[in-house]
Coordinates of N, CA, C and O in Angstrom, one line a residue:
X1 N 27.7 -4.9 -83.4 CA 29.1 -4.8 -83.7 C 29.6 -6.2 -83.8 O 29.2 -7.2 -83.2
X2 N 30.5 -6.3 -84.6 CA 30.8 -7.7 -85.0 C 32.9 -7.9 -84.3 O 33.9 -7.3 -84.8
X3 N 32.8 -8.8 -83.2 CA 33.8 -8.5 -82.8 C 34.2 -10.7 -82.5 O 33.4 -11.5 -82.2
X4 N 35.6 -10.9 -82.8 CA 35.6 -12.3 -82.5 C 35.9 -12.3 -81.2 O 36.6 -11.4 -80.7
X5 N 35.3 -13.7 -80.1 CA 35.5 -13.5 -78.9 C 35.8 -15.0 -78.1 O 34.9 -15.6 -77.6
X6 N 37.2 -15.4 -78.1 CA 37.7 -16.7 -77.9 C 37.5 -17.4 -79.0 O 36.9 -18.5 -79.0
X7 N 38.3 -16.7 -80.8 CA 38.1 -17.4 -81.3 C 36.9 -17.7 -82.1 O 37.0 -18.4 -83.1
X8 N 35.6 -17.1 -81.8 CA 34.5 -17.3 -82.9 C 33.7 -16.2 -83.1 O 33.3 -15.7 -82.0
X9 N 33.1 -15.7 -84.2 CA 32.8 -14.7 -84.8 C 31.2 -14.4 -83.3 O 30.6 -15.2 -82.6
X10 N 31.3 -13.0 -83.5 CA 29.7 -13.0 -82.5 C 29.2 -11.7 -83.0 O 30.1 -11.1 -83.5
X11 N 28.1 -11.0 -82.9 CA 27.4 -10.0 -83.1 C 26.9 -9.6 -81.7 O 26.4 -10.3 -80.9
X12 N 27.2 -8.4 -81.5 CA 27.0 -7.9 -79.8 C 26.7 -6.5 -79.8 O 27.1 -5.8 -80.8
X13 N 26.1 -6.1 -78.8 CA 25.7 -4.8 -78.6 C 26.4 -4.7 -78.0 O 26.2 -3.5 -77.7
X14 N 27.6 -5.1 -77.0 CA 28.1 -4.5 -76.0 C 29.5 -3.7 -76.8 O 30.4 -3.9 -77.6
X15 N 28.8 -2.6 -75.7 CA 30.5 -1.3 -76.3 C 31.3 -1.3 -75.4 O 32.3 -0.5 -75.5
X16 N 31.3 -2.3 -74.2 CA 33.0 -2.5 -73.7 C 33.1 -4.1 -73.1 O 32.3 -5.0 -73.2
X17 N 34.4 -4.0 -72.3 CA 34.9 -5.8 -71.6 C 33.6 -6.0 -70.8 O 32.8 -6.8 -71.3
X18 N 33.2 -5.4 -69.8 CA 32.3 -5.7 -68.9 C 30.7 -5.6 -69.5 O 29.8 -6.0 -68.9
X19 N 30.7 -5.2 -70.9 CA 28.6 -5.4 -71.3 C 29.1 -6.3 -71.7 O 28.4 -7.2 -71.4
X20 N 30.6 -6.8 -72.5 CA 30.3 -8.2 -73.6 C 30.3 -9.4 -72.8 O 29.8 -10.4 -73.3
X21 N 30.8 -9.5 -71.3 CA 31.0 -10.5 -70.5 C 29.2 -11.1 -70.2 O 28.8 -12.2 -70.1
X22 N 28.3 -9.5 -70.0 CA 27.7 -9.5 -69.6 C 26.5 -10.3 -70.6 O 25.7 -11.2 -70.2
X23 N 26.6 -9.7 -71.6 CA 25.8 -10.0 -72.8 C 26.3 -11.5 -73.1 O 25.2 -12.1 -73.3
X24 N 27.3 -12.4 -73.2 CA 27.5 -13.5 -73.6 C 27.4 -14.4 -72.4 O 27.6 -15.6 -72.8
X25 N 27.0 -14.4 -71.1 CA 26.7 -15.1 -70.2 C 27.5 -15.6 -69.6 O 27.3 -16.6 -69.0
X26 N 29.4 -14.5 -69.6 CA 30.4 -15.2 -69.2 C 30.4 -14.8 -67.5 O 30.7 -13.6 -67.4
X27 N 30.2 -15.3 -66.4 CA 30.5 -15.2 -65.1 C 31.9 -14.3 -64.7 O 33.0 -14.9 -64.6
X28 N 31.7 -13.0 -64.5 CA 33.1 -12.7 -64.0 C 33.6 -12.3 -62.8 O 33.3 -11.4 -62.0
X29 N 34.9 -13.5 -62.7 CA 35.5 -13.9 -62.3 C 37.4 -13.8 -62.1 O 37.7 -12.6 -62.3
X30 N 38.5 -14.6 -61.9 CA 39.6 -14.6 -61.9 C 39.5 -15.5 -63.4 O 39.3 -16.6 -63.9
X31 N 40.0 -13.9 -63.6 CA 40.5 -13.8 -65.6 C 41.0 -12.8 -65.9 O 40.8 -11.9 -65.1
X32 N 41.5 -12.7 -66.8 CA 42.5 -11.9 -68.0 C 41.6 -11.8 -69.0 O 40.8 -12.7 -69.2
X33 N 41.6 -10.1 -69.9 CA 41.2 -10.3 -70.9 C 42.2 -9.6 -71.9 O 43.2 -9.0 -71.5
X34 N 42.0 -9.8 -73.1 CA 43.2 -9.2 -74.0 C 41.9 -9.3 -75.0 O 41.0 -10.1 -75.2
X35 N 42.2 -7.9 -75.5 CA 42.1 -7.3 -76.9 C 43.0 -6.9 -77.7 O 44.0 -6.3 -77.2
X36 N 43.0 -7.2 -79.2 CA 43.9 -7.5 -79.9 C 45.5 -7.6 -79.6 O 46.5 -7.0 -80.0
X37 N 45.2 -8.8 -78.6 CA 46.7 -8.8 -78.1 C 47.2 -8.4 -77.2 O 48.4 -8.7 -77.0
X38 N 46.4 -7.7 -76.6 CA 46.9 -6.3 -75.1 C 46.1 -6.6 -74.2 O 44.9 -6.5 -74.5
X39 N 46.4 -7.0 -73.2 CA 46.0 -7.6 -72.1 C 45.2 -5.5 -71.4 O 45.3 -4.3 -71.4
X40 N 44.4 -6.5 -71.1 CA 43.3 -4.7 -70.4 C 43.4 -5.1 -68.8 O 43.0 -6.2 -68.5
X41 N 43.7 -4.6 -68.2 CA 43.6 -4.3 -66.9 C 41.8 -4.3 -66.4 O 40.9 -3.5 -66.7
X42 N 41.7 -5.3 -65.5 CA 40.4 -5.6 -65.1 C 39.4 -4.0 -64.5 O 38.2 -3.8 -64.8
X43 N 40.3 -3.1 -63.6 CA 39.5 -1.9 -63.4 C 39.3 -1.5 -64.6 O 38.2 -1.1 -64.8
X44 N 40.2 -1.6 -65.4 CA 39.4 -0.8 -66.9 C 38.1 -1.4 -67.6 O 37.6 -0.6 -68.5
X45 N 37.7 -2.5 -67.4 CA 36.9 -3.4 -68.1 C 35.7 -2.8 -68.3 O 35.0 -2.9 -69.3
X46 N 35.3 -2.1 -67.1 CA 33.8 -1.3 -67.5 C 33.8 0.3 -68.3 O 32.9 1.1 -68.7
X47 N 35.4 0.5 -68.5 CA 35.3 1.5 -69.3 C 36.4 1.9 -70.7 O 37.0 2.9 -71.2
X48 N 36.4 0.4 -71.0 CA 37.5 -0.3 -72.2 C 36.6 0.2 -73.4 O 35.8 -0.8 -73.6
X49 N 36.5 1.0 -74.2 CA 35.5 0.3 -75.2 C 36.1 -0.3 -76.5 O 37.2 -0.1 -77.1
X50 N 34.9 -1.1 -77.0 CA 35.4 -2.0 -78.1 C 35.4 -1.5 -79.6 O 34.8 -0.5 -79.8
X51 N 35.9 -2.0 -80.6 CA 35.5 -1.5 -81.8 C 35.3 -2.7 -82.7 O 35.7 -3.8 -82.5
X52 N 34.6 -2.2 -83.9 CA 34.4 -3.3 -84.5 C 35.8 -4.0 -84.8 O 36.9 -3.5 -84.7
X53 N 35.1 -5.7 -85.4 CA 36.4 -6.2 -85.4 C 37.3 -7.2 -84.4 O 38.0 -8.2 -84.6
X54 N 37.0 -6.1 -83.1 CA 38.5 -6.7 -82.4 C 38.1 -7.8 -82.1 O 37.1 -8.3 -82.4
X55 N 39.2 -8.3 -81.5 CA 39.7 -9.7 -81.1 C 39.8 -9.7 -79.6 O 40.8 -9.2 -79.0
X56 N 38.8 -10.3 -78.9 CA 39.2 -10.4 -77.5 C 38.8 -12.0 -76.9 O 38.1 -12.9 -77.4
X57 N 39.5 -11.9 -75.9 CA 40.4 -13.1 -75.7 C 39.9 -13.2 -74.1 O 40.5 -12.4 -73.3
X58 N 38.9 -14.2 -73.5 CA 38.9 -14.2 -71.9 C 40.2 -15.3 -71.2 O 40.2 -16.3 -72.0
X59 N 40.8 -15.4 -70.6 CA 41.4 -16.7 -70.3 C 41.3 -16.3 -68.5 O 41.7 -15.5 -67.7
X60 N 40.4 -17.5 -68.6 CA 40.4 -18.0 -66.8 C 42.0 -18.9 -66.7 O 42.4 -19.6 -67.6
X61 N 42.9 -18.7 -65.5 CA 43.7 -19.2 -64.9 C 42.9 -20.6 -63.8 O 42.0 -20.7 -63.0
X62 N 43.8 -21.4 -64.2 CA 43.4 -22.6 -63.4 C 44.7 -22.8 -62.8 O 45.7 -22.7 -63.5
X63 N 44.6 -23.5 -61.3 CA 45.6 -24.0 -60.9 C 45.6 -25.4 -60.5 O 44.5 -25.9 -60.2
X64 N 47.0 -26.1 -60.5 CA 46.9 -27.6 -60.1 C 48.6 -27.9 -60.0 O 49.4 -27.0 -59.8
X65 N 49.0 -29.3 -60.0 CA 50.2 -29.4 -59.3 C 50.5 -30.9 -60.0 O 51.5 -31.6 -59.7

C-alpha cells in the first residue's frame, strides 16, 4: 500500500497505526497520530485501518522552558 508518512512517499504492508509504527521502526511512545488530518486516538491505533494514499502524520511532543 502506498501511503505518505511524515511527509515522504513509503510502500508498506501495514493495514493500520500500530503495524505501520511497527513496520517503519518508529518506537511507540508519547505521540499523536493524524491521518489525513484527524488526529486518531491512540487506543484506536491497533484497530485504525489505513487506506491507500493516506497521509499520516506521527508528531512526538517535546517539552522545554
Amino acid at each position: 500500500m502506498h501511503l505518505v508518512v511524515n511527509g515522504e512517499p513509503k510502500n508498506c504492508q501495514a493495514q493500520t497505526i500500530k503495524e505501520l509504527l511497527e513496520e517503519i521502526g518508529i518506537e511507540e511512545k508519547v505521540m499523536a497520530a493524524a491521518v489525513n488530518m484527524n488526529v486518531v486516538k491512540k487506543d484506536n491505533w491497533a484497530t485504525f485501518l489505513l487506506n491507500e494514499n493516506d497521509r499520516v502524520e506521527f508528531l512526538q511532543f517535546v517539552g522545554g522552558g
